[in-house]
PDB file of C-alpha atoms in Angstrom:
ATOM      1  CA  UNK A  30     -97.047 -34.464   0.772  1.00  0.00           C
ATOM      2  CA  UNK A  31     -99.258 -32.095   2.894  1.00  0.00           C
ATOM      3  CA  UNK A  32     -96.912 -30.809   5.523  1.00  0.00           C
ATOM      4  CA  UNK A  33     -98.752 -28.858   8.094  1.00  0.00           C
ATOM      5  CA  UNK A  34     -95.508 -27.614   9.349  1.00  0.00           C
ATOM      6  CA  UNK A  35     -94.032 -26.190   6.262  1.00  0.00           C
ATOM      7  CA  UNK A  36     -90.878 -28.449   7.056  1.00  0.00           C
ATOM      8  CA  UNK A  37     -90.514 -27.148  10.625  1.00  0.00           C
ATOM      9  CA  UNK A  38     -91.271 -30.396  12.329  1.00  0.00           C
ATOM     10  CA  UNK A  39     -88.747 -32.562  10.498  1.00  0.00           C
ATOM     11  CA  UNK A  40     -86.788 -30.980   7.667  1.00  0.00           C
ATOM     12  CA  UNK A  41     -85.848 -34.456   6.324  1.00  0.00           C
ATOM     13  CA  UNK A  42     -89.452 -34.517   5.009  1.00  0.00           C
ATOM     14  CA  UNK A  43     -88.224 -32.247   2.033  1.00  0.00           C
ATOM     15  CA  UNK A  44     -85.571 -34.679   0.915  1.00  0.00           C
ATOM     16  CA  UNK A  45     -87.710 -37.483   1.195  1.00  0.00           C
ATOM     17  CA  UNK A  46     -90.388 -35.812  -0.827  1.00  0.00           C
ATOM     18  CA  UNK A  47     -87.951 -34.673  -3.599  1.00  0.00           C
ATOM     19  CA  UNK A  48     -86.400 -38.183  -3.728  1.00  0.00           C
ATOM     20  CA  UNK A  49     -90.072 -39.668  -4.298  1.00  0.00           C
ATOM     21  CA  UNK A  50     -90.661 -37.239  -7.003  1.00  0.00           C
ATOM     22  CA  UNK A  51     -93.984 -36.305  -5.215  1.00  0.00           C
ATOM     23  CA  UNK A  52     -95.446 -32.913  -4.928  1.00  0.00           C
ATOM     24  CA  UNK A  53     -95.173 -30.911  -1.710  1.00  0.00           C
ATOM     25  CA  UNK A  54     -97.690 -28.697  -0.019  1.00  0.00           C
ATOM     26  CA  UNK A  55     -96.132 -26.212   2.296  1.00  0.00           C
ATOM     27  CA  UNK A  56     -98.804 -24.972   4.881  1.00  0.00           C
ATOM     28  CA  UNK A  57     -98.323 -21.746   6.947  1.00  0.00           C
ATOM     29  CA  UNK A  58     -98.530 -22.410  10.781  1.00  0.00           C
ATOM     30  CA  UNK A  59     -96.750 -21.395  13.813  1.00  0.00           C
ATOM     31  CA  UNK A  60     -95.898 -23.501  16.880  1.00  0.00           C
ATOM     32  CA  UNK A  61     -97.317 -26.916  17.338  1.00  0.00           C
ATOM     33  CA  UNK A  62    -101.019 -28.299  16.986  1.00  0.00           C
ATOM     34  CA  UNK A  63    -101.293 -28.001  20.841  1.00  0.00           C
ATOM     35  CA  UNK A  64     -99.849 -24.392  21.171  1.00  0.00           C
ATOM     36  CA  UNK A  65    -100.166 -22.711  17.697  1.00  0.00           C
ATOM     37  CA  UNK A  66    -102.974 -20.386  18.917  1.00  0.00           C
ATOM     38  CA  UNK A  67    -100.621 -18.829  21.231  1.00  0.00           C
ATOM     39  CA  UNK A  68     -98.467 -17.943  18.339  1.00  0.00           C
ATOM     40  CA  UNK A  69    -101.286 -16.077  16.383  1.00  0.00           C
ATOM     41  CA  UNK A  70     -99.446 -12.641  16.879  1.00  0.00           C
ATOM     42  CA  UNK A  71     -99.027 -10.625  13.572  1.00  0.00           C
ATOM     43  CA  UNK A  72     -98.158  -6.960  12.834  1.00  0.00           C
ATOM     44  CA  UNK A  73     -99.345  -7.685   9.121  1.00  0.00           C
ATOM     45  CA  UNK A  74    -100.593 -11.091   8.689  1.00  0.00           C
ATOM     46  CA  UNK A  75    -100.776 -11.216   5.036  1.00  0.00           C
ATOM     47  CA  UNK A  76     -97.193 -10.049   4.615  1.00  0.00           C
ATOM     48  CA  UNK A  77     -95.963 -12.134   7.385  1.00  0.00           C
ATOM     49  CA  UNK A  78     -97.623 -15.264   6.017  1.00  0.00           C
ATOM     50  CA  UNK A  79     -96.449 -14.615   2.415  1.00  0.00           C
ATOM     51  CA  UNK A  80     -92.771 -14.278   3.732  1.00  0.00           C
ATOM     52  CA  UNK A  81     -93.002 -17.264   5.950  1.00  0.00           C
ATOM     53  CA  UNK A  82     -94.380 -19.445   3.068  1.00  0.00           C
ATOM     54  CA  UNK A  83     -91.709 -18.179   0.838  1.00  0.00           C
ATOM     55  CA  UNK A  84     -88.925 -19.392   3.079  1.00  0.00           C
ATOM     56  CA  UNK A  85     -90.607 -22.739   3.395  1.00  0.00           C
ATOM     57  CA  UNK A  86     -90.748 -22.852  -0.513  1.00  0.00           C
ATOM     58  CA  UNK A  87     -87.185 -21.709  -0.791  1.00  0.00           C
ATOM     59  CA  UNK A  88     -86.034 -24.500   1.651  1.00  0.00           C
ATOM     60  CA  UNK A  89     -88.087 -27.016  -0.468  1.00  0.00           C
ATOM     61  CA  UNK A  90     -86.270 -26.054  -3.601  1.00  0.00           C
ATOM     62  CA  UNK A  91     -83.004 -26.174  -1.702  1.00  0.00           C
ATOM     63  CA  UNK A  92     -83.866 -29.736  -0.756  1.00  0.00           C
ATOM     64  CA  UNK A  93     -84.241 -30.623  -4.538  1.00  0.00           C
ATOM     65  CA  UNK A  94     -88.005 -30.001  -5.088  1.00  0.00           C
ATOM     66  CA  UNK A  95     -88.652 -28.351  -8.383  1.00  0.00           C
ATOM     67  CA  UNK A  96     -90.960 -25.383  -8.245  1.00  0.00           C
ATOM     68  CA  UNK A  97     -93.410 -27.133 -10.439  1.00  0.00           C
ATOM     69  CA  UNK A  98     -93.874 -29.659  -7.766  1.00  0.00           C
ATOM     70  CA  UNK A  99     -94.586 -27.202  -5.074  1.00  0.00           C
ATOM     71  CA  UNK A 100     -98.095 -25.934  -3.509  1.00  0.00           C
ATOM     72  CA  UNK A 101     -98.721 -23.265  -0.868  1.00  0.00           C
ATOM     73  CA  UNK A 102    -101.368 -23.269   1.851  1.00  0.00           C
ATOM     74  CA  UNK A 103    -101.976 -20.061   3.785  1.00  0.00           C
ATOM     75  CA  UNK A 104    -103.224 -22.332   6.802  1.00  0.00           C
ATOM     76  CA  UNK A 105    -106.432 -21.075   7.465  1.00  0.00           C
ATOM     77  CA  UNK A 106    -107.312 -21.784  11.203  1.00  0.00           C
ATOM     78  CA  UNK A 107    -103.516 -22.602  12.046  1.00  0.00           C
ATOM     79  CA  UNK A 108    -102.106 -20.020  14.490  1.00  0.00           C
ATOM     80  CA  UNK A 109    -104.562 -17.556  13.376  1.00  0.00           C
ATOM     81  CA  UNK A 110    -107.483 -15.913  14.720  1.00  0.00           C
ATOM     82  CA  UNK A 111    -110.739 -15.247  12.734  1.00  0.00           C
ATOM     83  CA  UNK A 112    -109.723 -11.769  11.691  1.00  0.00           C
ATOM     84  CA  UNK A 113    -106.395 -13.116  10.533  1.00  0.00           C
ATOM     85  CA  UNK A 114    -108.208 -15.658   8.413  1.00  0.00           C
ATOM     86  CA  UNK A 115    -110.554 -13.067   6.766  1.00  0.00           C
ATOM     87  CA  UNK A 116    -107.629 -10.961   5.908  1.00  0.00           C
ATOM     88  CA  UNK A 117    -106.036 -13.950   4.144  1.00  0.00           C
ATOM     89  CA  UNK A 118    -109.018 -14.807   2.338  1.00  0.00           C
ATOM     90  CA  UNK A 119    -109.851 -11.267   1.241  1.00  0.00           C
ATOM     91  CA  UNK A 120    -106.576 -10.837  -0.183  1.00  0.00           C
ATOM     92  CA  UNK A 121    -105.738 -14.525  -1.393  1.00  0.00           C
ATOM     93  CA  UNK A 122    -104.898 -13.344  -4.778  1.00  0.00           C
ATOM     94  CA  UNK A 123    -101.651 -11.642  -3.333  1.00  0.00           C
ATOM     95  CA  UNK A 124    -100.349 -15.140  -2.456  1.00  0.00           C
ATOM     96  CA  UNK A 125    -100.018 -15.947  -6.171  1.00  0.00           C
ATOM     97  CA  UNK A 126     -96.744 -13.808  -5.701  1.00  0.00           C
ATOM     98  CA  UNK A 127     -95.350 -17.102  -4.334  1.00  0.00           C
ATOM     99  CA  UNK A 128     -95.370 -18.547  -7.838  1.00  0.00           C
ATOM    100  CA  UNK A 129     -96.869 -21.837  -7.037  1.00  0.00           C
ATOM    101  CA  UNK A 130    -100.743 -23.171  -6.890  1.00  0.00           C
ATOM    102  CA  UNK A 131    -102.634 -22.403  -3.760  1.00  0.00           C
ATOM    103  CA  UNK A 132    -104.308 -24.824  -1.486  1.00  0.00           C
ATOM    104  CA  UNK A 133    -107.074 -23.609   0.559  1.00  0.00           C
ATOM    105  CA  UNK A 134    -108.916 -25.389   3.226  1.00  0.00           C
ATOM    106  CA  UNK A 135    -112.002 -23.524   4.846  1.00  0.00           C
ATOM    107  CA  UNK A 136    -114.523 -26.246   5.039  1.00  0.00           C
ATOM    108  CA  UNK A 137    -116.243 -26.307   8.665  1.00  0.00           C
ATOM    109  CA  UNK A 138    -113.415 -24.101  10.281  1.00  0.00           C
ATOM    110  CA  UNK A 139    -114.190 -22.285  13.445  1.00  0.00           C
ATOM    111  CA  UNK A 140    -114.188 -19.116  11.556  1.00  0.00           C
ATOM    112  CA  UNK A 141    -117.066 -20.113   9.813  1.00  0.00           C
ATOM    113  CA  UNK A 142    -118.865 -21.090  13.035  1.00  0.00           C
ATOM    114  CA  UNK A 143    -117.898 -17.572  14.577  1.00  0.00           C
ATOM    115  CA  UNK A 144    -119.228 -15.799  11.388  1.00  0.00           C
ATOM    116  CA  UNK A 145    -122.474 -17.650  11.215  1.00  0.00           C
ATOM    117  CA  UNK A 146    -123.143 -18.631  14.696  1.00  0.00           C
ATOM    118  CA  UNK A 147    -122.973 -22.339  13.937  1.00  0.00           C
ATOM    119  CA  UNK A 148    -121.280 -24.066  16.686  1.00  0.00           C
ATOM    120  CA  UNK A 149    -121.636 -27.549  15.220  1.00  0.00           C
ATOM    121  CA  UNK A 150    -118.961 -27.914  12.527  1.00  0.00           C
ATOM    122  CA  UNK A 151    -121.485 -30.310  10.502  1.00  0.00           C
ATOM    123  CA  UNK A 152    -123.811 -27.192  10.372  1.00  0.00           C
ATOM    124  CA  UNK A 153    -121.431 -25.041   8.770  1.00  0.00           C
ATOM    125  CA  UNK A 154    -122.030 -26.259   5.031  1.00  0.00           C
ATOM    126  CA  UNK A 155    -123.384 -22.808   3.673  1.00  0.00           C
ATOM    127  CA  UNK A 156    -120.900 -20.750   5.332  1.00  0.00           C
ATOM    128  CA  UNK A 157    -118.145 -23.162   4.158  1.00  0.00           C
ATOM    129  CA  UNK A 158    -119.453 -22.892   0.478  1.00  0.00           C
ATOM    130  CA  UNK A 159    -119.537 -19.226   0.644  1.00  0.00           C
ATOM    131  CA  UNK A 160    -115.829 -19.154   1.764  1.00  0.00           C
ATOM    132  CA  UNK A 161    -114.832 -21.785  -0.745  1.00  0.00           C
ATOM    133  CA  UNK A 162    -116.463 -19.765  -3.565  1.00  0.00           C
ATOM    134  CA  UNK A 163    -114.431 -16.568  -2.728  1.00  0.00           C
ATOM    135  CA  UNK A 164    -111.152 -18.801  -2.646  1.00  0.00           C
ATOM    136  CA  UNK A 165    -112.005 -20.113  -6.037  1.00  0.00           C
ATOM    137  CA  UNK A 166    -112.722 -16.491  -7.354  1.00  0.00           C
ATOM    138  CA  UNK A 167    -109.195 -15.506  -5.907  1.00  0.00           C
ATOM    139  CA  UNK A 168    -107.720 -18.423  -7.934  1.00  0.00           C
ATOM    140  CA  UNK A 169    -107.402 -21.143  -5.374  1.00  0.00           C
ATOM    141  CA  UNK A 170    -106.203 -24.199  -7.314  1.00  0.00           C
ATOM    142  CA  UNK A 171    -106.623 -27.121  -4.754  1.00  0.00           C
ATOM    143  CA  UNK A 172    -109.295 -27.133  -2.124  1.00  0.00           C
ATOM    144  CA  UNK A 173    -109.723 -29.186   0.987  1.00  0.00           C
ATOM    145  CA  UNK A 174    -113.365 -29.950   1.609  1.00  0.00           C
ATOM    146  CA  UNK A 175    -115.593 -32.267   3.891  1.00  0.00           C
ATOM    147  CA  UNK A 176    -118.764 -32.049   1.726  1.00  0.00           C
ATOM    148  CA  UNK A 177    -117.674 -33.212  -1.701  1.00  0.00           C
ATOM    149  CA  UNK A 178    -120.727 -33.099  -3.813  1.00  0.00           C
ATOM    150  CA  UNK A 179    -121.960 -29.734  -2.535  1.00  0.00           C
ATOM    151  CA  UNK A 180    -118.557 -28.309  -2.752  1.00  0.00           C
ATOM    152  CA  UNK A 181    -117.985 -29.483  -6.355  1.00  0.00           C
ATOM    153  CA  UNK A 182    -121.304 -27.629  -7.430  1.00  0.00           C
ATOM    154  CA  UNK A 183    -120.082 -24.399  -5.674  1.00  0.00           C
ATOM    155  CA  UNK A 184    -116.752 -24.705  -7.435  1.00  0.00           C
ATOM    156  CA  UNK A 185    -118.163 -25.262 -10.777  1.00  0.00           C
ATOM    157  CA  UNK A 186    -120.393 -22.057 -10.344  1.00  0.00           C
ATOM    158  CA  UNK A 187    -117.480 -19.835  -8.989  1.00  0.00           C
ATOM    159  CA  UNK A 188    -115.132 -21.212 -11.655  1.00  0.00           C
ATOM    160  CA  UNK A 189    -117.523 -20.313 -14.292  1.00  0.00           C
ATOM    161  CA  UNK A 190    -117.797 -16.866 -13.035  1.00  0.00           C
ATOM    162  CA  UNK A 191    -113.991 -16.436 -12.459  1.00  0.00           C
ATOM    163  CA  UNK A 192    -113.480 -17.633 -16.165  1.00  0.00           C
ATOM    164  CA  UNK A 193    -115.492 -14.755 -17.379  1.00  0.00           C
ATOM    165  CA  UNK A 194    -113.483 -12.115 -15.698  1.00  0.00           C
ATOM    166  CA  UNK A 195    -111.854  -9.729 -18.032  1.00  0.00           C
TER     167      UNK A 195
END
């Protein structure tokens, strides 16, 4: 279950997911899809995202989800400006402190467009692959992508490099 609200929209989703024995992905976001960008106000985005995701994951465990069924997503593009997204991606390895696998979705995001000057989302492949590779090097376990074949090639290369690190 990929919950873009981290249990905020309907807390019953946690118990339903636990009862079904499914995996649960808590994504960081603030507000609702229509007003989330007005909630992109952070003093320290990395620390705040980690703390808010930790709260979501604790609520999931309290609802009966075992830690080995949990995944965390920093919510790139959700209630965050481009600078917030870059800060999170540059320090993604610090989210491993949550103790669960990380899911990252950077494919075709507006941040990629802002960095590359590509206004049309379908023209953001190269930038998406760059961000995707950085996420893999930082230990992302699950990736949300659009261009599957190209992304798989990038993941294979980045993962081979990551495994060679000492």
